[in-house]
Tab-separated table of C-alpha atoms in Angstrom:
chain	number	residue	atom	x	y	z
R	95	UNK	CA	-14.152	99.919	-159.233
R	96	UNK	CA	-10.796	102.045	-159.350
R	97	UNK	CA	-7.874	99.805	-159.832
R	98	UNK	CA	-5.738	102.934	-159.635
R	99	UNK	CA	-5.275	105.661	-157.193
R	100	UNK	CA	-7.775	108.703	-158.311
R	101	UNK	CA	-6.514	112.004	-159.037
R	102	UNK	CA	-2.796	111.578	-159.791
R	103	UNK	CA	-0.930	113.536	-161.805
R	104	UNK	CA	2.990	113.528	-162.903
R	105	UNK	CA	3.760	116.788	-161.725
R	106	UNK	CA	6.934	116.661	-159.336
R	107	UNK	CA	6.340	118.304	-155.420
R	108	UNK	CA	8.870	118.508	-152.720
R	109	UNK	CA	6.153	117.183	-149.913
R	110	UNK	CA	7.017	113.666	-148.892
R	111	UNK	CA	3.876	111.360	-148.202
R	112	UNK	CA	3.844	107.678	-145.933
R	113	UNK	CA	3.196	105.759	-150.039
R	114	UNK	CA	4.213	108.412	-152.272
R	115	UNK	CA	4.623	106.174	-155.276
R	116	UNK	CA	7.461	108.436	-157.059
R	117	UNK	CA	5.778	111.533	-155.066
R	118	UNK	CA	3.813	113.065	-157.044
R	119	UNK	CA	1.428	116.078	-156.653
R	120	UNK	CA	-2.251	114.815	-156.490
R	121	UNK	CA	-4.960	117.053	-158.680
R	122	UNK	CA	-8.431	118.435	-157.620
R	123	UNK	CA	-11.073	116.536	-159.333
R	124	UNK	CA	-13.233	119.107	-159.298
R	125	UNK	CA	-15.300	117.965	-162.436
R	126	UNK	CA	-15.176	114.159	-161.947
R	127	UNK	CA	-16.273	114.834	-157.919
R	128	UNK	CA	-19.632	116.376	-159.375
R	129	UNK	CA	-20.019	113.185	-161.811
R	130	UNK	CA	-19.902	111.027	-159.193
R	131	UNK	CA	-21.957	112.909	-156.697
R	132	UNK	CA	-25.000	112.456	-159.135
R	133	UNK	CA	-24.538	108.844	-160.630
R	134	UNK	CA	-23.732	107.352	-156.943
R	135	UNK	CA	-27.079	109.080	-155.184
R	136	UNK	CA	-29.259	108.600	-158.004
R	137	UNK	CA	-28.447	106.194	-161.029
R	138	UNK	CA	-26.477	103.549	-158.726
R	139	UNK	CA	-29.538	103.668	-156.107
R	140	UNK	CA	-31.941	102.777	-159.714
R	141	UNK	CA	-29.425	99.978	-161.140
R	142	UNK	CA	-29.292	98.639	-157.065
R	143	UNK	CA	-33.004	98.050	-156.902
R	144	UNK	CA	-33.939	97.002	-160.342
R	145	UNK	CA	-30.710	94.395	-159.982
R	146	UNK	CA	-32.170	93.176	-156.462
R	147	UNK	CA	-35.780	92.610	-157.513
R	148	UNK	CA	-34.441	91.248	-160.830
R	149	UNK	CA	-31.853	88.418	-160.078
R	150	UNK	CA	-34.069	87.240	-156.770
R	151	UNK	CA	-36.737	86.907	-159.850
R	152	UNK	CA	-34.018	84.187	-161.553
R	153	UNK	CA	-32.967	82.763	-158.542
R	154	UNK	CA	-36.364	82.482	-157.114
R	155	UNK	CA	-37.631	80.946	-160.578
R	156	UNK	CA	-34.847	78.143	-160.889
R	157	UNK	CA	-35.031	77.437	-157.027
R	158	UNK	CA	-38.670	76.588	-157.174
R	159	UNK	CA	-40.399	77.140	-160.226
R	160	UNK	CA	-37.702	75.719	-162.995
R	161	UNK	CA	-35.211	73.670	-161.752
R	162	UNK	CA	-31.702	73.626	-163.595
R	163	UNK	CA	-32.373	71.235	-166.593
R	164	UNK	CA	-29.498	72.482	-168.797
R	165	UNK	CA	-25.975	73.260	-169.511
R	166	UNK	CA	-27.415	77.003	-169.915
R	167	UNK	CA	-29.610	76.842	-167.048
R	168	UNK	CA	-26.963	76.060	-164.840
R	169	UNK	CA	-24.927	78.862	-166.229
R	170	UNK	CA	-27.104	81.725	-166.054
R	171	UNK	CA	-28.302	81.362	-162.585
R	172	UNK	CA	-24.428	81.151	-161.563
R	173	UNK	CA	-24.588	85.171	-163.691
R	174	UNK	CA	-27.623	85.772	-161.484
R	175	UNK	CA	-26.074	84.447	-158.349
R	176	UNK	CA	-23.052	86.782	-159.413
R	177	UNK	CA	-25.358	89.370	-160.006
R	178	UNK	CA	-26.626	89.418	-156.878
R	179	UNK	CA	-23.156	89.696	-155.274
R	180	UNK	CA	-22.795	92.733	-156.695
R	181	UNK	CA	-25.721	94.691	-156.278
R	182	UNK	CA	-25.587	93.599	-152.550
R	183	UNK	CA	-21.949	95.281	-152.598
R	184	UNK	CA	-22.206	98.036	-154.043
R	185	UNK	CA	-24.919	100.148	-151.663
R	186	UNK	CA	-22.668	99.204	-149.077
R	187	UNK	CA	-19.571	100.624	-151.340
R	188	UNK	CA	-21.335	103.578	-152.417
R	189	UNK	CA	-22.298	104.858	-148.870
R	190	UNK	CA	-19.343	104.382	-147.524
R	191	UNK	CA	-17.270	106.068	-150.500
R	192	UNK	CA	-19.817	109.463	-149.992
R	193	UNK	CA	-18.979	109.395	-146.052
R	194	UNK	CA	-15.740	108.237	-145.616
R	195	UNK	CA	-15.028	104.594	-145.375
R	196	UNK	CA	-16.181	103.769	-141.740
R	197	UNK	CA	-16.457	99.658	-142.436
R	198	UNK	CA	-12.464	99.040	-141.952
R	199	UNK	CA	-10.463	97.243	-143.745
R	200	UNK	CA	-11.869	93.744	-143.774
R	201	UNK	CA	-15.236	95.035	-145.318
R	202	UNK	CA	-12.946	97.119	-147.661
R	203	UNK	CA	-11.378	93.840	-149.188
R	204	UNK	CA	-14.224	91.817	-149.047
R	205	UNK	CA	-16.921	94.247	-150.662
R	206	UNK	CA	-14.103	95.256	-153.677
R	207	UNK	CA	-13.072	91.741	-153.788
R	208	UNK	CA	-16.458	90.810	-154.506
R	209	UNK	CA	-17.043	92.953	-157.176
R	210	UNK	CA	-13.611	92.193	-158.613
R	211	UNK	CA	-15.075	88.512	-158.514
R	212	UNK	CA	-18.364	89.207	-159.716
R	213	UNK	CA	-16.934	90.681	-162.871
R	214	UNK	CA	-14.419	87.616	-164.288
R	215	UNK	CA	-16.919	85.214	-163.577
R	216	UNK	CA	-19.492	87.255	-164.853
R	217	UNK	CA	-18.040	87.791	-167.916
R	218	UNK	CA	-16.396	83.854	-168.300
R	219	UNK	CA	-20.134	82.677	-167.322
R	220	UNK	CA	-21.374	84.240	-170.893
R	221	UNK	CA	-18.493	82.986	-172.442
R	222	UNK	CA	-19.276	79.700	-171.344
R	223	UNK	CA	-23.249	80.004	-172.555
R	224	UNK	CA	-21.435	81.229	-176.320
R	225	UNK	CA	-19.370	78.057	-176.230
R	226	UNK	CA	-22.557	75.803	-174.994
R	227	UNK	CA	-24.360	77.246	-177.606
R	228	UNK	CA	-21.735	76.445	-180.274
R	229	UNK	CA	-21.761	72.878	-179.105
R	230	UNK	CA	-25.412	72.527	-179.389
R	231	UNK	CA	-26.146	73.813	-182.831
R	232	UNK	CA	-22.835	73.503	-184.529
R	233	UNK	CA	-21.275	70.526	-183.231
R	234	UNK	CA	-24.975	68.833	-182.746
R	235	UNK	CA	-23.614	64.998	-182.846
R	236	UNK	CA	-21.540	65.332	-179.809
R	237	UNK	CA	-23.713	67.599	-177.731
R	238	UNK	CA	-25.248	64.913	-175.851
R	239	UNK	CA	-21.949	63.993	-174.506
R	240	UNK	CA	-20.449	66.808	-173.978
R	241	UNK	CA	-23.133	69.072	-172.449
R	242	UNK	CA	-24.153	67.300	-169.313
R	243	UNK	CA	-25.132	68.563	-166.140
R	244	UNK	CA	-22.080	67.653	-164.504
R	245	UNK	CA	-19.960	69.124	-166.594
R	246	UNK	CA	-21.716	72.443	-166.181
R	247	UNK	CA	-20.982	72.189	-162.474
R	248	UNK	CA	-17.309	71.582	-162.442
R	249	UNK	CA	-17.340	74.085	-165.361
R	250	UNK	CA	-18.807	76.716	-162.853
R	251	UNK	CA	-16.886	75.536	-160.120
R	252	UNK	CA	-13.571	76.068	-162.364
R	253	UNK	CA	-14.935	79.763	-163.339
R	254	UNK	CA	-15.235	80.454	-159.640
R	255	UNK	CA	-12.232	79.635	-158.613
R	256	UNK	CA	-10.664	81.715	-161.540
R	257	UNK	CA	-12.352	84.595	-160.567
R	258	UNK	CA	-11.313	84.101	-156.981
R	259	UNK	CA	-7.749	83.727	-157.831
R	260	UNK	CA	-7.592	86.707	-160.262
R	261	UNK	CA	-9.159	88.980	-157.192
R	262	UNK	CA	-6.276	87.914	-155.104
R	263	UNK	CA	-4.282	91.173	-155.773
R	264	UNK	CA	-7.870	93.014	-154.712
R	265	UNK	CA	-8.208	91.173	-151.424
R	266	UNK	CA	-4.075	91.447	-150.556
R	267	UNK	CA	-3.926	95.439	-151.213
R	268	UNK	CA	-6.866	97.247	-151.077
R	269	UNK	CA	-6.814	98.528	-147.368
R	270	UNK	CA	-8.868	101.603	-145.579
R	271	UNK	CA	-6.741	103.919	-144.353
R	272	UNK	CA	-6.155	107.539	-144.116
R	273	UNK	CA	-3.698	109.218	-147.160
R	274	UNK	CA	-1.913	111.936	-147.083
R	275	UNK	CA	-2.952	113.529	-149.753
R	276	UNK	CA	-6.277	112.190	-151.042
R	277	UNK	CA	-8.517	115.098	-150.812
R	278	UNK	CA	-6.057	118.023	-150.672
R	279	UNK	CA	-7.726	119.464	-153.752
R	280	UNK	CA	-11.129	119.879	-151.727
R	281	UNK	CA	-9.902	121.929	-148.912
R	282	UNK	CA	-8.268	124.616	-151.604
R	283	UNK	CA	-11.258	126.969	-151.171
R	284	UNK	CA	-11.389	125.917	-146.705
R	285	UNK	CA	-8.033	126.634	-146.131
R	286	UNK	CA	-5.398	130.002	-146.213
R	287	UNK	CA	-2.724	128.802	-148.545
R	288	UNK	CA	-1.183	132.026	-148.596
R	289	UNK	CA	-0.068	130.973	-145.520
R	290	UNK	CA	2.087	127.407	-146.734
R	291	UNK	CA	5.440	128.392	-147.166
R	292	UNK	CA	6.862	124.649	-145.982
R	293	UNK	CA	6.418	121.185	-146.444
R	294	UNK	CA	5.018	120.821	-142.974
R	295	UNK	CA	2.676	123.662	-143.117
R	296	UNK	CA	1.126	122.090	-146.297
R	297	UNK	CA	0.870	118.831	-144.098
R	298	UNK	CA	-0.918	120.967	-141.486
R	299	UNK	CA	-3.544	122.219	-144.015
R	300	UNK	CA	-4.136	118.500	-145.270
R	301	UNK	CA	-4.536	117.279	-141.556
R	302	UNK	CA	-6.535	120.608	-140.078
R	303	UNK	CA	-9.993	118.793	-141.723
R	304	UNK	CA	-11.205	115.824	-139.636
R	305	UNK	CA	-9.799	112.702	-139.739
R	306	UNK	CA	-12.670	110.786	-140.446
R	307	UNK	CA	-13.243	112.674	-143.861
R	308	UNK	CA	-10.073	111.279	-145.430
R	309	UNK	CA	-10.795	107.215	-144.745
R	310	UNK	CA	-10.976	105.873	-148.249
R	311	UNK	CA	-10.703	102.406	-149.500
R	312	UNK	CA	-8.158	102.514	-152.094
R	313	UNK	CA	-5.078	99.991	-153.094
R	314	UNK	CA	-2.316	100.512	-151.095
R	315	UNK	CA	1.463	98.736	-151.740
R	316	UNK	CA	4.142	98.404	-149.683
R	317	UNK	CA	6.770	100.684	-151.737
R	318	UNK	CA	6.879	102.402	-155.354
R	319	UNK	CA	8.095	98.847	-156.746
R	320	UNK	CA	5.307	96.957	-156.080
R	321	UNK	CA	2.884	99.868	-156.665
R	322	UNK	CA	3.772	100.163	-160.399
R	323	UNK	CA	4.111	96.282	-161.306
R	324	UNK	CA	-0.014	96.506	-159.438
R	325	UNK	CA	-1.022	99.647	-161.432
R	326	UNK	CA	-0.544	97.793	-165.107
R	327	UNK	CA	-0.935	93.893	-163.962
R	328	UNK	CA	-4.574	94.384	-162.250
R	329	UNK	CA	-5.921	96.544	-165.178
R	330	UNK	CA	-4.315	94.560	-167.553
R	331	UNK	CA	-5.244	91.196	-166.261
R	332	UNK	CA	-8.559	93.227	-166.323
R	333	UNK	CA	-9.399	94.030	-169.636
R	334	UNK	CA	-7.350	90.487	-170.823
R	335	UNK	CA	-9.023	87.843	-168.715
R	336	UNK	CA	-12.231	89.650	-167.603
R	337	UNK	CA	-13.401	91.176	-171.710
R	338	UNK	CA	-11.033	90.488	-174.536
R	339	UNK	CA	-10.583	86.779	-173.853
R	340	UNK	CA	-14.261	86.414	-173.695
R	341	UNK	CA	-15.042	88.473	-176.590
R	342	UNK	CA	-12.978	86.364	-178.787
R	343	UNK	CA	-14.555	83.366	-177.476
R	344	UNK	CA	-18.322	84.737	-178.240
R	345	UNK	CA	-17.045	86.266	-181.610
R	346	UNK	CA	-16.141	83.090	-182.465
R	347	UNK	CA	-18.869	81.070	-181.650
R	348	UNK	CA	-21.531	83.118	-182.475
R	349	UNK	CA	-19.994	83.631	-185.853
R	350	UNK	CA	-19.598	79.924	-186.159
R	351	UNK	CA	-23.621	79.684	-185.250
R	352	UNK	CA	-24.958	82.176	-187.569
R	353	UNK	CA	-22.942	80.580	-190.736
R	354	UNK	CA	-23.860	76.971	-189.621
R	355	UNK	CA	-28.276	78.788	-189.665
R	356	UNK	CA	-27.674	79.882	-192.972
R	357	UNK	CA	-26.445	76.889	-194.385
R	358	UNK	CA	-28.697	74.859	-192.879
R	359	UNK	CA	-31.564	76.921	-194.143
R	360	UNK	CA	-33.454	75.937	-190.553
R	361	UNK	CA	-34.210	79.663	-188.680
R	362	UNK	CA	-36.273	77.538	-186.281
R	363	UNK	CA	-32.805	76.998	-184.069
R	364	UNK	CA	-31.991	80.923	-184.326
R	365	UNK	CA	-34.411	81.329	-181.452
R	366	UNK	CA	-32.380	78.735	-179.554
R	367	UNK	CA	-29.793	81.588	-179.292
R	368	UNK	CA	-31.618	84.658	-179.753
R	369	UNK	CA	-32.019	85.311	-176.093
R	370	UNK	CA	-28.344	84.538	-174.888
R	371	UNK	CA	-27.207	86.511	-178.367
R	372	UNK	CA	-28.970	89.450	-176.804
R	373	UNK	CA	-27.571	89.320	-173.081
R	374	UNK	CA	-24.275	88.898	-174.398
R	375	UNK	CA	-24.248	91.752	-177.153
R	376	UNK	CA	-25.922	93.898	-174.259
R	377	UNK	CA	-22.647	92.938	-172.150
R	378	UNK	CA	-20.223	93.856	-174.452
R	379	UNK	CA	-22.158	96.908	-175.112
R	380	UNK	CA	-21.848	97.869	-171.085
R	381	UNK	CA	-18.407	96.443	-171.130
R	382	UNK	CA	-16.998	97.955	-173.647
R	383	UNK	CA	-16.530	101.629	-172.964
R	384	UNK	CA	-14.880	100.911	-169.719
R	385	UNK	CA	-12.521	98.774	-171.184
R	386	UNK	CA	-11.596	101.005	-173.824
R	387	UNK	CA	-11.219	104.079	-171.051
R	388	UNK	CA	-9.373	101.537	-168.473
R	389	UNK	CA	-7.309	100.889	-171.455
R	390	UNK	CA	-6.414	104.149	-172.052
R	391	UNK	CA	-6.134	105.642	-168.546
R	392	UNK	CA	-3.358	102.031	-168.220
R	393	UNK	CA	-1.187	103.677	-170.885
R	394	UNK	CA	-0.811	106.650	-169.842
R	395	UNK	CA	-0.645	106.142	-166.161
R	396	UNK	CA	3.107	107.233	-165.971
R	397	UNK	CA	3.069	109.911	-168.408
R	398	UNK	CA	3.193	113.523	-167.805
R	399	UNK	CA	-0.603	114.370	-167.650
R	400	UNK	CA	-2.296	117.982	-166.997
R	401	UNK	CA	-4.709	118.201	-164.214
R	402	UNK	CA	-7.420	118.905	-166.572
R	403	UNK	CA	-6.583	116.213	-168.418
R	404	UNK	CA	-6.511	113.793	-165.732
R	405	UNK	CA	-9.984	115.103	-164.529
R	406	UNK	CA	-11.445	114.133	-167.949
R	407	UNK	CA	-10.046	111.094	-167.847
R	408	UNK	CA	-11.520	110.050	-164.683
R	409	UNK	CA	-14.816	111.580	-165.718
R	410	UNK	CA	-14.602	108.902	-168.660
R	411	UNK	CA	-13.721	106.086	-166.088
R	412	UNK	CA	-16.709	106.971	-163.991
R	413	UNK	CA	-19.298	107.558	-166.640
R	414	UNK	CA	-18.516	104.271	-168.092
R	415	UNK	CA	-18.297	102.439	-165.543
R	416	UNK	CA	-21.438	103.029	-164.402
R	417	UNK	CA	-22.670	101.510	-167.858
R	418	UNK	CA	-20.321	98.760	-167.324
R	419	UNK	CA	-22.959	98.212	-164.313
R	420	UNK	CA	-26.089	98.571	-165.984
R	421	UNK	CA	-25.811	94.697	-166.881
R	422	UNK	CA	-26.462	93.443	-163.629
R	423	UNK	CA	-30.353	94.709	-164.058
R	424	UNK	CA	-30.255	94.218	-167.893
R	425	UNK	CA	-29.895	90.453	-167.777
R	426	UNK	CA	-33.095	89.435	-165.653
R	427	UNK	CA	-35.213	92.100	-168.108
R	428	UNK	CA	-33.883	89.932	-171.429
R	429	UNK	CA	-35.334	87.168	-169.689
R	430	UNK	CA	-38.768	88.494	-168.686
R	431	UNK	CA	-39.516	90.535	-172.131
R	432	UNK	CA	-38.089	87.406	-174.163
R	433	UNK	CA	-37.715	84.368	-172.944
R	434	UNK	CA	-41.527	82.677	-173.462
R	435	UNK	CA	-40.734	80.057	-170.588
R	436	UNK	CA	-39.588	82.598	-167.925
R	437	UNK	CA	-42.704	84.801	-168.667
R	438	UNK	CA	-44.868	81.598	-167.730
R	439	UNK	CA	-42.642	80.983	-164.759
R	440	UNK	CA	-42.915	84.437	-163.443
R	441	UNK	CA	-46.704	84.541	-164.148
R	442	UNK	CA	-46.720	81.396	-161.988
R	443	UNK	CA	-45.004	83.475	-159.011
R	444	UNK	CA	-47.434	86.508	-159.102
R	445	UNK	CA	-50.065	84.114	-158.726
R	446	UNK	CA	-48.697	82.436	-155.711
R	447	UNK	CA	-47.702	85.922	-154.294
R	448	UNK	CA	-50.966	87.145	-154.956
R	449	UNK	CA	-52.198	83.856	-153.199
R	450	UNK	CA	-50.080	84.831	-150.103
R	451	UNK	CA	-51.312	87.904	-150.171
R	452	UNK	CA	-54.866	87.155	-149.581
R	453	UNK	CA	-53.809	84.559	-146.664
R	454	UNK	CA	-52.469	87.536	-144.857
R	455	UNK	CA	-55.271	90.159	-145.318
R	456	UNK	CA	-57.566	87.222	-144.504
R	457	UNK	CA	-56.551	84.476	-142.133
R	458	UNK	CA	-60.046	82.913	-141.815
R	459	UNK	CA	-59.161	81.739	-145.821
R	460	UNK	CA	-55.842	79.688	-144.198
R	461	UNK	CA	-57.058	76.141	-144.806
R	462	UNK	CA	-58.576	77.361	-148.446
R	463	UNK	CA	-55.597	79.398	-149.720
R	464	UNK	CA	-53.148	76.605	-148.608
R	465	UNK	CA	-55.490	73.805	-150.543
R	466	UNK	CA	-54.672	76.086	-153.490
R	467	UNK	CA	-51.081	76.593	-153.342
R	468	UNK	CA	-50.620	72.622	-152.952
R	469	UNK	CA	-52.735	72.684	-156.204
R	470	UNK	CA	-50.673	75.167	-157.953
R	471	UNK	CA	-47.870	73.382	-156.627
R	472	UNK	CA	-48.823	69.639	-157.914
R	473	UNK	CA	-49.831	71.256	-161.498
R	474	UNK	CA	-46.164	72.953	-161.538
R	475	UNK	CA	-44.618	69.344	-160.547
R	476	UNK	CA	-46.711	67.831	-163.641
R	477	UNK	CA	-45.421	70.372	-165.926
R	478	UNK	CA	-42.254	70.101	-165.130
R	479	UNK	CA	-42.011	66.298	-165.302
R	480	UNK	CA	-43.871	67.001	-169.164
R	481	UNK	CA	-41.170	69.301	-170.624
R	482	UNK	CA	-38.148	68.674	-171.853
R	483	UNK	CA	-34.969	69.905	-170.356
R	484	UNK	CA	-34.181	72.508	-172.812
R	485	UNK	CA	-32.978	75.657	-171.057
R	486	UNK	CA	-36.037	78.347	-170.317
R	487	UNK	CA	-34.305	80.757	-172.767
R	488	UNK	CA	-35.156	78.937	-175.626
């Protein structure tokens, strides 16, 4: 997700554009238009389908396999529910990005303003399951009054409505329209510049390429004002609200978990946490690279910049980001490959698929194949009702 205007650099031009935010001469991206070719066609399509099949695996677990029992429970299937925003988002993102944005601009603010969503209260979800976590093992005494149900749903609710309010910038100014200047740099090798010798012939060679080619869905302010207050306060809010805020919140509880283990000499609770440990050092770990290039793209934003430079800088932004996705796929794996419950859950739901199965292939089997599913069902409802409600992750 671009929070900024690609391929801008600080170099002064006499050409007036409609939102020329100080006017400045936009670069070719010749370097970071390659990157993106490649990770959009092939490594977003792989992180789309492994995200899909993944998070309906949660989903379809908690909905009828293991119903919410927990604090934790409650929170992660929120993460897969956000999850599943985004993966449904970004195809449509993606393919509209390679052929010009054709969706207008209502789709534009809802598909960025989901992913702009998906990411606060994705990353205030885990920082939530730290701080559940810290209640449970270090502040054990008041745990059963604090972590209820109930307050995990209001919790959630709050976290939603954070999100939502932080994306409000996304949904006011992102817009699809057609700039002036947003692919000038492409058309260098289509178009006679020999032949520019005014400000309206260079507008001529930007316009001679069809209009449908320069669509893009891209934040777009009412005058140079607004546009730099936007430029520092989304980013910022960003990397603040959406990764550093967190962070400290995990660091601190986790920390506080791992000294309260070792001096109670009991590594039986360590595997309480080891599974929402994991998803939330593998978070940080896509997180944090994009951050640290957001963060350093934000500084320099209004800073004389080479074109090369620039270029690199994207490349960064791109390549990072598209770590910064990887976690929407990464999560429902931790689950499968370590959580001992959710491997006997989804074992459960290959069985009944596999039951389906054989009622389609062979219909004459109906009556048979239904008397075992109510089976499978009733032993599921027993099990349940025999657990405890600790969350499946531990």
């Amino acid at each position: 997700m671009d929070y900024t205007d690609n391929g801008e650099a600080t170099v002064n031009t006499t050409v007036a554009y409609e939102y020329d935010y100080d006017v400045v001469e936009p670069c070719y991206m010749e370097k970071n238009d390659r990157v993106e070719r490649v990770v959009r066609l092939y490594i977003h399509s792989v992180i789309c389908i492994l995200g899909l099949l993944g998070n309906i695996l949660v989903i379809v677990t908690y909905a009828f396999y293991k119903k919410a029992k927990s604090m934790t429970d409650v929170y992660l299937l929120n993460v897969a529910i956000a999850d599943m925003l985004f993966v449904v988002a970004l195809p449509l993102i993606i393919y509209n990005e390679q052929s010009g944005w054709a969706m207008g601009t209502v789709a534009c603010k809802v598909l960025r303003g989901a992913y702009s969503v998906n990411l606060y209260s994705g990353m205030l979800l885990l920082a939530c399951i730290s701080t559940d976590r810290y209640i449970a093992i270090v502040q054990a005494r008041r745990s059963f009054r604090l972590r209820s149900l109930i307050y995990s749903r209001i919790i959630c609710a709050a976290v939603w409505s954070l999100a939502l309010l932080l994306s409000v910038p996304t949904f006011v100014y992102y817009e699809s329209y057609m700039p002036a200047h947003s692919n000038i740099g492409s058309y260098y090798g289509n178009y006679d510049y020999n032949n520019v010798t005014t400000p309206d012939d260079l507008e001529n060679a930007i316009f001679s390429e069809s209009e449908e080619d320069y669509i893009v869905c891209k934040f777009r302010f009412p005058d140079n004002a607004t546009a730099r207050q936007m430029k520092v306060l989304v980013p910022s809010t960003q990397m603040a609200v959406g990764f550093f805020l967190p962070l400290l919140v995990m660091g601190f509880c986790y920390t506080s978990i791992i000294v309260t283990l070792l001096h109670a000499k009991n590594f039986q609770r360590h595997k309480a946490v080891r599974v929402v440990l994991a998803v939330v050092v593998v978070f940080i770990a896509c997180h944090l690279p994009y951050n640290a290039a957001l963060l350093y793209d934000t500084v320099n934003k209004f800073k004389p910049q080479k074109c090369m430079h620039v270029d690199s800088t994207e490349v960064a932004k791109t390549v990072t980001e598209t770590v910064a996705y990887l976690h929407c796929c990464l999560n429902p794996v931790l689950y499968a490959f370590i959580g001992v419950k959710f491997r006997n859950h989804f074992r459960k739901i290959v069985e009944d698929v596999w039951c389906m199965g054989k009622r389609v292939m062979n219909p004459r089997r109906f009556s048979r194949v239904t008397s075992e599913m109510y089976v499978s069902t009733v032993r599921k409802s027993v099990d349940g009702s025999s657990t405890d409600n600790s969350s499946f992750t531990m």
